[in-house]
Coordinates of C-alpha atoms and ligand atoms in Angstrom, one line a residue:
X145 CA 0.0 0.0 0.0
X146 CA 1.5 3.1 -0.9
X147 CA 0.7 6.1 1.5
X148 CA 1.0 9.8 0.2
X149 CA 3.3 11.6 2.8
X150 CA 6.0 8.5 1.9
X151 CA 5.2 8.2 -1.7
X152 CA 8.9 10.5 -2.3
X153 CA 10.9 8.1 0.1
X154 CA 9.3 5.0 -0.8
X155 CA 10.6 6.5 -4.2
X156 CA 13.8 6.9 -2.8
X157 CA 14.1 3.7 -1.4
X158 CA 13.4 2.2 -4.9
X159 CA 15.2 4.6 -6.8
X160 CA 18.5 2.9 -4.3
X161 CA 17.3 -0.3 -4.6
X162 CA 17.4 -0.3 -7.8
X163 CA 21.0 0.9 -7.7
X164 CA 22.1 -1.0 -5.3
X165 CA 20.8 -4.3 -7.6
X166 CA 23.5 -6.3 -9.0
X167 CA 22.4 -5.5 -13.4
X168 CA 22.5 -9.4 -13.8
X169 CA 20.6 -11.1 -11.0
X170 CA 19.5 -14.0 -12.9
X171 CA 21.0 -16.9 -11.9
X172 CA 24.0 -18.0 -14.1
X173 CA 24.1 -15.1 -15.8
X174 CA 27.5 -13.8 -13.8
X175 CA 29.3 -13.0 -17.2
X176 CA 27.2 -9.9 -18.1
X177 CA 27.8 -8.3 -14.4
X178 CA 30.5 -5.6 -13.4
X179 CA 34.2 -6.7 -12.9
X180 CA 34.2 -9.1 -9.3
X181 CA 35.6 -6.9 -6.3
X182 CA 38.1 -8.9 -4.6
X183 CA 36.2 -10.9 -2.3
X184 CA 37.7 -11.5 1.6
X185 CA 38.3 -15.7 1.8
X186 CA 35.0 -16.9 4.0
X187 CA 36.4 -17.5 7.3
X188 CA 37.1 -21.2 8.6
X189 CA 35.1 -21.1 11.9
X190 CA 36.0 -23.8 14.9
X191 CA 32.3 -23.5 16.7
X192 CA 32.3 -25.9 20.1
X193 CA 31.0 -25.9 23.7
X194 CA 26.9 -25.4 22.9
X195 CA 24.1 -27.8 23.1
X196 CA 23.0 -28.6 19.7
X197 CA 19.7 -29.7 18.9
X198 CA 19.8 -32.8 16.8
X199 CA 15.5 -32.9 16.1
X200 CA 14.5 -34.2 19.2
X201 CA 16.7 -32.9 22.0
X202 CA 19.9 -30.8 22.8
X203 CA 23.0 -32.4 22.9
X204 CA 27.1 -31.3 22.9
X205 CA 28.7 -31.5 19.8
X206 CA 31.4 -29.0 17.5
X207 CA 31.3 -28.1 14.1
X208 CA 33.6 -26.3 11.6
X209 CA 31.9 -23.8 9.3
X210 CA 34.6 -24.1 6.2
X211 CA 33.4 -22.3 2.8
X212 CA 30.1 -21.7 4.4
X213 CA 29.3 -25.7 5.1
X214 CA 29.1 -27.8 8.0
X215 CA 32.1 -30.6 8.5
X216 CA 33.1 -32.2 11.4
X217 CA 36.5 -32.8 10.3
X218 CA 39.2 -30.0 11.5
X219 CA 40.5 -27.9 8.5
X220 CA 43.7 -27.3 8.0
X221 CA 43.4 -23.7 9.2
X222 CA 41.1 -22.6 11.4
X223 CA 40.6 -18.8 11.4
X224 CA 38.0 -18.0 14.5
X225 CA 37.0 -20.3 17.4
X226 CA 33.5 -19.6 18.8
X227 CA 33.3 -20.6 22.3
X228 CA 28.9 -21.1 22.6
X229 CA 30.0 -21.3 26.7
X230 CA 26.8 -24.0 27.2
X231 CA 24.2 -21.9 25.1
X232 CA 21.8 -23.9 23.0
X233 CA 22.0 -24.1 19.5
X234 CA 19.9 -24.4 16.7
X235 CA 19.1 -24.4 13.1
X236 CA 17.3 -21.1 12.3
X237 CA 13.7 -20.1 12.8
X238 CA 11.5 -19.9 9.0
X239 CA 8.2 -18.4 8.4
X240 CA 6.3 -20.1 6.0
X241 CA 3.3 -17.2 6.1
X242 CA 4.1 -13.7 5.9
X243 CA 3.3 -10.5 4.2
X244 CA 6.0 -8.2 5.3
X245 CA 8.6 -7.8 2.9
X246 CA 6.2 -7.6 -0.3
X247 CA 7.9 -4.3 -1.2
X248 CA 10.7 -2.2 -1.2
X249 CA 9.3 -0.1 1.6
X250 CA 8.5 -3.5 4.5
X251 CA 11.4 -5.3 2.9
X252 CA 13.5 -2.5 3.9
X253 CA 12.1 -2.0 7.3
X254 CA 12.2 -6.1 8.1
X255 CA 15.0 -7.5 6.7
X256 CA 17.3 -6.9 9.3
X257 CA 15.0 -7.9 12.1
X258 CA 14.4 -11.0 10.5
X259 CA 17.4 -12.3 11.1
X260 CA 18.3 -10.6 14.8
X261 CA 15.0 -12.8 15.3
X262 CA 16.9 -16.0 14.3
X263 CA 14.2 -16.5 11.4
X264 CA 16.5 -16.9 8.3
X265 CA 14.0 -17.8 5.6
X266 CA 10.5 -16.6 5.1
X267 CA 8.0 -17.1 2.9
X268 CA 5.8 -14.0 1.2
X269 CA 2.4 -15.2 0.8
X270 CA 0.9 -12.3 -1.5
X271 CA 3.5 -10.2 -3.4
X272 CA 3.3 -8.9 -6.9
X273 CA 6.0 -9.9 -8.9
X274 CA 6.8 -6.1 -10.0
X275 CA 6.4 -4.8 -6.4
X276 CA 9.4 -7.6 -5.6
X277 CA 11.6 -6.9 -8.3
X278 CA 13.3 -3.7 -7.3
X279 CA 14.9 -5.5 -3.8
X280 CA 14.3 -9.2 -4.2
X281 CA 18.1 -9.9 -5.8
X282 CA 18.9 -7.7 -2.8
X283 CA 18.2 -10.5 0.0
X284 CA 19.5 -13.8 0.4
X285 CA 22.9 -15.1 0.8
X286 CA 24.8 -14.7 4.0
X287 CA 24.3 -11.5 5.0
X288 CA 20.3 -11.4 4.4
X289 CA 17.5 -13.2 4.9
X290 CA 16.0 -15.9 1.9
X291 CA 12.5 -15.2 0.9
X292 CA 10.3 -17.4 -1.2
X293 CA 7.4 -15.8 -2.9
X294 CA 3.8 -16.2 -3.8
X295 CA 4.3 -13.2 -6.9
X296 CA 0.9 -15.0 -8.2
X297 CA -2.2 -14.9 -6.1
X298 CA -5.7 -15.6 -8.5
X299 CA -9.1 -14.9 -7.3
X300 CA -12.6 -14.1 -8.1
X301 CA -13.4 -10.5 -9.7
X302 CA -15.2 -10.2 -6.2
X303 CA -12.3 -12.0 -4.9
X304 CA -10.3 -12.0 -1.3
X305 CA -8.1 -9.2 -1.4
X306 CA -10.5 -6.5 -3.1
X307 CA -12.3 -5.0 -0.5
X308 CA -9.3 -5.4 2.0
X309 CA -7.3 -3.2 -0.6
X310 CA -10.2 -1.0 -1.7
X311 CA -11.1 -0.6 2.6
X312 CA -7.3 0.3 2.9
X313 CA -7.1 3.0 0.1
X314 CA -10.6 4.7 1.7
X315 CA -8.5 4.6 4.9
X316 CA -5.6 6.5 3.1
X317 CA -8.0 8.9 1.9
X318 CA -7.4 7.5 -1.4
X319 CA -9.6 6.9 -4.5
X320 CA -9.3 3.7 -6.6
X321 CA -11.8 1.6 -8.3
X322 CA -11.9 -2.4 -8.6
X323 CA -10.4 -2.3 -11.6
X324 CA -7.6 -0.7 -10.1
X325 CA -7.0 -3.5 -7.9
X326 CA -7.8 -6.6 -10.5
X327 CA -5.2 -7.7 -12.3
X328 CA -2.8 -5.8 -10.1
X329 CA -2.8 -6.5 -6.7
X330 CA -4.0 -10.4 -7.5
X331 CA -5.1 -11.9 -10.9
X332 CA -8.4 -11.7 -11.5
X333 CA -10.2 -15.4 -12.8
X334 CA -13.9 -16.1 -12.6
X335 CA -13.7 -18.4 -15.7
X336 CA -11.7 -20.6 -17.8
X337 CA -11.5 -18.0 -20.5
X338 CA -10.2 -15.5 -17.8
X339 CA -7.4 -18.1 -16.9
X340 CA -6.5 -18.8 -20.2
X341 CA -6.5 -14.7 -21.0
X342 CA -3.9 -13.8 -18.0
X343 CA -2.2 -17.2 -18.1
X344 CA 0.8 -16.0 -20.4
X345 CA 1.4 -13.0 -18.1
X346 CA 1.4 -15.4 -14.8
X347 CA 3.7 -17.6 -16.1
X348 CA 5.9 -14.7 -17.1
X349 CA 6.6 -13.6 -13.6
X350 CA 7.8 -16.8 -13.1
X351 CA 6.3 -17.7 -10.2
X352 CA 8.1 -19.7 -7.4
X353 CA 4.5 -20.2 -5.5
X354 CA 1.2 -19.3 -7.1
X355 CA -1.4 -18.5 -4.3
X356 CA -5.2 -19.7 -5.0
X357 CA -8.0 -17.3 -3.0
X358 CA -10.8 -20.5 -2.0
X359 CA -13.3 -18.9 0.7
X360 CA -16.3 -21.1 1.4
X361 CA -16.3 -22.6 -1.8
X362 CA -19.2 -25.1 -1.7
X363 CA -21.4 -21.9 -1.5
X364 CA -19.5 -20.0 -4.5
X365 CA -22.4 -19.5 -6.2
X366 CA -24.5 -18.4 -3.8
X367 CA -21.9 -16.2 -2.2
X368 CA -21.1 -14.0 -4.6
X369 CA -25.1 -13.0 -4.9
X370 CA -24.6 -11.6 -1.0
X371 CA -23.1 -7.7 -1.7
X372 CA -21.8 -7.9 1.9
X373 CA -19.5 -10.6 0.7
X374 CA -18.5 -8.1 -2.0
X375 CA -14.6 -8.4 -2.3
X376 CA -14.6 -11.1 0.3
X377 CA -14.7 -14.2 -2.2
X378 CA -12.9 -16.9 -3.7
X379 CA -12.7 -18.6 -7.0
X380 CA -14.7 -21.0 -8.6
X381 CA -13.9 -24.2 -6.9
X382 CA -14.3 -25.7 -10.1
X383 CA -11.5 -23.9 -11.9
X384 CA -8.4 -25.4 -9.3
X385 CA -7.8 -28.4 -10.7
X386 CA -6.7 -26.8 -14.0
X387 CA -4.8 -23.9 -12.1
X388 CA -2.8 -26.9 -9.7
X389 CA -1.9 -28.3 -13.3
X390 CA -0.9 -25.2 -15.7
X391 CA 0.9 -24.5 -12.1
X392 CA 2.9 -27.5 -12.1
X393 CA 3.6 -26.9 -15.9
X394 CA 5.8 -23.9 -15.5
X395 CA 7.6 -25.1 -11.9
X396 CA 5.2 -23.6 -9.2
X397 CA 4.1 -24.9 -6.5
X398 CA 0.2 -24.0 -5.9
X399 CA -0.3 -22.5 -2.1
X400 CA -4.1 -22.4 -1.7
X401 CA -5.3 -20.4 1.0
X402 CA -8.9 -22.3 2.8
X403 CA -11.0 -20.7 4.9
X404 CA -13.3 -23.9 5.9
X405 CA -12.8 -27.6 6.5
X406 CA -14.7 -28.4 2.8
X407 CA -11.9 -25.9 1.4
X408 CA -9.5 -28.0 2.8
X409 CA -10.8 -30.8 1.2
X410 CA -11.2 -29.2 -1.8
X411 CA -7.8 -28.0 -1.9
X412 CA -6.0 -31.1 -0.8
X413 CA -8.5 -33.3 -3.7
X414 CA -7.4 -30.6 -6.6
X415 CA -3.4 -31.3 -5.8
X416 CA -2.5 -28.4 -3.6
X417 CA 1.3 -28.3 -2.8
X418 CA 0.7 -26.3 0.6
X419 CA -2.1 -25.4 2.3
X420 CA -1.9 -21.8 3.8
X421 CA -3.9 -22.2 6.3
X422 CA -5.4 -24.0 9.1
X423 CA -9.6 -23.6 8.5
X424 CA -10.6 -22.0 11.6
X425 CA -8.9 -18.8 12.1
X426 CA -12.6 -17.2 12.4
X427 CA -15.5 -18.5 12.3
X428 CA -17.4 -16.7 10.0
X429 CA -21.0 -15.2 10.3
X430 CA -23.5 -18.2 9.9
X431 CA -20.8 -21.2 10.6
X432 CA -20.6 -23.0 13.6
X433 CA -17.5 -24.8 14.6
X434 CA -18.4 -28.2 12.8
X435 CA -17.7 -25.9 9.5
X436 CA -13.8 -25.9 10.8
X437 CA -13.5 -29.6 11.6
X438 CA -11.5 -31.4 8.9
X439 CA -12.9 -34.9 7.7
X440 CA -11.2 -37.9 8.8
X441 CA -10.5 -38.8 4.6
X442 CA -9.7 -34.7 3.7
X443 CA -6.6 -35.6 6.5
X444 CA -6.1 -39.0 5.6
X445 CA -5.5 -37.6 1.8
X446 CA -3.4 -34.8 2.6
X447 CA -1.4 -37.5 4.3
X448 CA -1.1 -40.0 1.2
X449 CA 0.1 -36.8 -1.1
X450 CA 2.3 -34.9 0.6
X451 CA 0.3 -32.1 1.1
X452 CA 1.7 -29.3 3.3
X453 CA -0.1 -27.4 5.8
X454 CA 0.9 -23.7 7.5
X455 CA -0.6 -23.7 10.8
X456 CA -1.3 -19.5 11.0
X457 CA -3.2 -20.5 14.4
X458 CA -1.6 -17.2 15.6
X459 CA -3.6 -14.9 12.9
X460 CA -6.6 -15.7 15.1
X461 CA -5.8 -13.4 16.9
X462 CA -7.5 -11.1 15.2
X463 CA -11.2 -12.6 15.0
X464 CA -10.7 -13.1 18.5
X465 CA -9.8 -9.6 19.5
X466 CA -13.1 -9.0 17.1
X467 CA -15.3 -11.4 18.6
X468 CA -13.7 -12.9 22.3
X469 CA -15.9 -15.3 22.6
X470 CA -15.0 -17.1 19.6
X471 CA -12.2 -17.6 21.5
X472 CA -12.9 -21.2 23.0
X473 CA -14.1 -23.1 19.7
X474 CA -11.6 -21.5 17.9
X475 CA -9.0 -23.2 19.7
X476 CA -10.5 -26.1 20.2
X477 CA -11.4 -26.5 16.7
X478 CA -7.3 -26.0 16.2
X479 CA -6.5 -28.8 18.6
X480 CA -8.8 -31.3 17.1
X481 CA -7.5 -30.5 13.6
X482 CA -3.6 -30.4 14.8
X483 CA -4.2 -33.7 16.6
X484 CA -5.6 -35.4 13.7
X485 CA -3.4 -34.5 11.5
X486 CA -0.3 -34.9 13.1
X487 CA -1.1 -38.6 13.9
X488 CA -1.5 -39.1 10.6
X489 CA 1.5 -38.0 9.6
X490 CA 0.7 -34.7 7.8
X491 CA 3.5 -32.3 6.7
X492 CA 3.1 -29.6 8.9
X493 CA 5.1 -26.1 8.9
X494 CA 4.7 -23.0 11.2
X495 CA 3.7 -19.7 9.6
X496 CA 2.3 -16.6 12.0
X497 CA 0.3 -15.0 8.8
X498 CA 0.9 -11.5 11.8
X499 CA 1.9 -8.8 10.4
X500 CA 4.9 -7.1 12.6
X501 CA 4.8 -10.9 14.4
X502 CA 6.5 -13.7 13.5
X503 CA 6.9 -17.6 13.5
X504 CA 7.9 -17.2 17.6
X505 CA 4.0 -16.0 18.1
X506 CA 3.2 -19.1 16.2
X507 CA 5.3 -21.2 18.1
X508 CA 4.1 -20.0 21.1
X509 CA 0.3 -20.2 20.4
X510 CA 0.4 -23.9 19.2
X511 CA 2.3 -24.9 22.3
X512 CA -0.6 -23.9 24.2
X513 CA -3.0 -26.0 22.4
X514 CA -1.3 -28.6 23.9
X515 CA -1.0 -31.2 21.0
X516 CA 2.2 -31.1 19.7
X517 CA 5.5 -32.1 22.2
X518 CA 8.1 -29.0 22.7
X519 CA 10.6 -31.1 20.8
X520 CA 8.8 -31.8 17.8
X521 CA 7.7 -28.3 17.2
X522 CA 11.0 -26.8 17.4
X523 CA 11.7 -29.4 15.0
X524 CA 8.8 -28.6 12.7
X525 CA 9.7 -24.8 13.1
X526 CA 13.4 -25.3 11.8
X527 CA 13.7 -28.5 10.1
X528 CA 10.3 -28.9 8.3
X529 CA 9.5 -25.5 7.9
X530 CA 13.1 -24.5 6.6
X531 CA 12.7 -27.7 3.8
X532 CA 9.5 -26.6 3.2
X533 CA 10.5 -23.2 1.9
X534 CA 13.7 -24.5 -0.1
X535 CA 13.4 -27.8 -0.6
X536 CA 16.1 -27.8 -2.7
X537 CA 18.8 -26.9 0.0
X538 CA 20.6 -28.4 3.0
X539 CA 18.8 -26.6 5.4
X540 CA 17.3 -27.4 9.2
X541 CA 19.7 -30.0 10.4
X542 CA 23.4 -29.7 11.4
X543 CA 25.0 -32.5 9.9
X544 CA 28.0 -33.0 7.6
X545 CA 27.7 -30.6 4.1
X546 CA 24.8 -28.5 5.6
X547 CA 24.8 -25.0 5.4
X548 CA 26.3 -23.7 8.6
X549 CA 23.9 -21.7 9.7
X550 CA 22.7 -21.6 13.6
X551 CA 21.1 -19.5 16.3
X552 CA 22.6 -20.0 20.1
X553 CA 19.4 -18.8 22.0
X554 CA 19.8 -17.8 26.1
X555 CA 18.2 -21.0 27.5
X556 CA 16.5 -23.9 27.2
X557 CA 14.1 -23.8 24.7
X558 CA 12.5 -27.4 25.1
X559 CA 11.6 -25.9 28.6
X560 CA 11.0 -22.5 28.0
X561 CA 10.2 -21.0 24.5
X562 CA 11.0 -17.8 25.5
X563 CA 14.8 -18.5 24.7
X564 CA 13.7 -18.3 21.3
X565 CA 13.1 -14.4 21.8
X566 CA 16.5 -14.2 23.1
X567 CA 19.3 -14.9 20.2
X568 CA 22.5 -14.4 21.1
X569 CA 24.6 -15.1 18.1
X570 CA 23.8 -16.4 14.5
X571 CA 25.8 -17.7 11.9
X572 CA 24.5 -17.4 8.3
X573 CA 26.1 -19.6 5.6
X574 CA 29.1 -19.4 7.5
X575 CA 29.3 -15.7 8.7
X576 CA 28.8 -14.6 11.8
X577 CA 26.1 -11.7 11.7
X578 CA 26.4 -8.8 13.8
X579 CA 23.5 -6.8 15.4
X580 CA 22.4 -3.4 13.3
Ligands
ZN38 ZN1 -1.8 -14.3 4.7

């Protein structure tokens, strides 16, 4: 959202950004950039005396960080020791459900505290691919945190995020129209003729994730006849199948984001890769609680495929602030769904979905639920999550040839989470980060 008073800085910040940008980010494309700087050797790093957590308890070990990789073997010169004095250890914190760093102006703002947070990777659920581009080759690497984005997000005409943007722009004192916002902030697809007219553009932003708006979709029809649901809809359940497969076809993975336990179903049946949601964050005018409760066979399916699911228990937050006495079946409804899925073996990952929170919110508010053991969600909140973002990296685990990234927390985590809101040191890739 732009605002007016910071329209010049945010054009500042671009205008930088933009400068700052390496010309060639694309991958393999080094040949076309500037003449290298001479680079500093990475530093071989002796890092001993902490408790490591191996994915199910703490436990002393010592690494070497040499090139930016884990090895237990000593190197032949060892440039720093790091001395953890009994501190626990490890593999960083990733959010798999965020919206703040979908432009230059958050991105700029949250970067940093991403990492003094211990959360090295992230993923941006809702971020035009244009509104990335000026910072995205900008992050990652040692020094900055990894985002993964959703740069596509499809829904209805009347579609989830409409009236949240149109209510925001009001807000600003701002004028814009729906058309404004179709096509723009989200892609705009009530039929199969409207898919097949935006697909080319979609698949030119080469989306890593495509997000799919599905909001009470066994009453689609119906629905969008209701004006107060203006804006506040998803897409024709109908058309996912087709959007999970042109998806696949260009290399994205298809987040879907549910609202009910049906959703669920539907998403999990059409060949969702993730799930952005738990159903049940509100319950909406008209539902009851049953509406939230997945089926037995939606978990059991989400199970055989690999489906993913971002827990966002902590976003409920806000329908409970709205509506307190949601409060109880709103939890409960989470702890029959967490239970359930997790003994069947669903592939969960943590994601706040709060904006100016983070995964350690969402940490926190499953642990109360009760259902999952201390141990197995830090596990889920490094390891799983971390995979789950880049699955293509050795990430979440320290073990020979992983990246050597860590966060030494003060305290024991498995008996106190708070630990996790006091990092004491990181180490990305290798490099020891300092606070800013
Ligand atoms: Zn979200």
């Amino acid at each position: 959202m732009v605002i007016p008073g910071m329209a010049r800085f945010l054009a500042s910040i671009l205008l930088a950004a933009a400068l700052l940008s390496p010309p060639a980010i694309a991958a393999g494309d080094h040949a076309a950039g500037p003449p290298q700087a001479p680079a500093l050797p990475s530093p071989s790093l002796h890092i001993r005396g902490g408790l490591w957590f191996d994915g199910s308890g703490f436990r002393p070990m010592e690494w070497y960080a040499v090139g930016g990789k884990l090895t237990a073997a000593r190197p032949a010169r060892v440039d720093a020791v790091i001395d953890l004095a009994g501190r626990h250890v490890l593999p960083p914190l990733a959010e798999a459900h965020n919206h703040d760093m979908q432009n230059a102006f958050t991105a700029r703002m949250m970067a940093g505290r991403y990492l003094a947070r211990g959360i090295f990777y992230s993923a941006q659920m809702a971020a035009a691919a244009k509104d990335v581009a000026p910072f995205r080759g900008l992050l990652g690497g040692p020094g900055a945190v990894d985002a993964v984005f959703a740069n596509a997000v499809i829904s209805a005409s009347d579609g989830h995020p409409l009236a949240m943007a149109l209510e925001s722009y009001e807000a600003e004192g701002m004028k814009a129209s729906a058309d404004d916002i179709r096509d723009n902030a989200f892609w705009s697809v009530d039929t199969p003729a409207d898919l097949d007219a935006r697909w080319e553009r979609i698949a030119a932003s080469r989306p890593s994730l495509i997000k799919v708006i599905l909001i009470d979709g066994a009453n689609y029809a119906a629905n969008r006849r209701k004006p107060e649901l203006f804006g506040r809809n998803g897409i024709d359940p109908a058309l996912l199948p087709e959007i999970v497969r042109r998806g696949h076809g260009i290399g994205a993975r298809i987040v879907v984001h549910v609202d009910t336990a049906e959703d669920f179903r539907i998403a999990v049946a059409a060949g969702a890769d993730i799930i952005a949601h738990l159903p049940g964050y509100r319950i909406a005018a008209g539902k009851t609680a049953a509406d939230y409760r997945i089926a037995d066979a939606a978990i059991a399916e989400a199970a055989r495929r690999g489906t993913a699911v971002v827990t966002t228990t902590a976003a409920s937050r806000y329908a409970i602030e709205r509506r307190p006495e949601s409060a109880k079946p709103i939890l409960e409804t989470y702890a029959d769904n967490i239970r359930r899925l997790r003994a069947a073996g669903v592939r969960l990952a943590l994601g706040s979905d709060v904006f100016g929170g983070s995964v350690v919110d969402e940490i926190e508010t499953v642990d109360r639920l009760g259902v999952i053991p201390r141990p197995e969600l830090l596990r889920i909140a490094t390891a799983d999550t971390a995979r789950l973002l880049f699955p293509e990296r050795r990430i979440g685990a320290f073990e020979e040839g992983a990246e050597a990234s860590l966060i030494a927390v003060d305290g024991d985590p498995a008996r106190d989470l708070s630990a996790l809101r006091r990092v004491m040191l990181a180490v990305k890739q290798g490099e020891l980060l300092s606070g800013r």
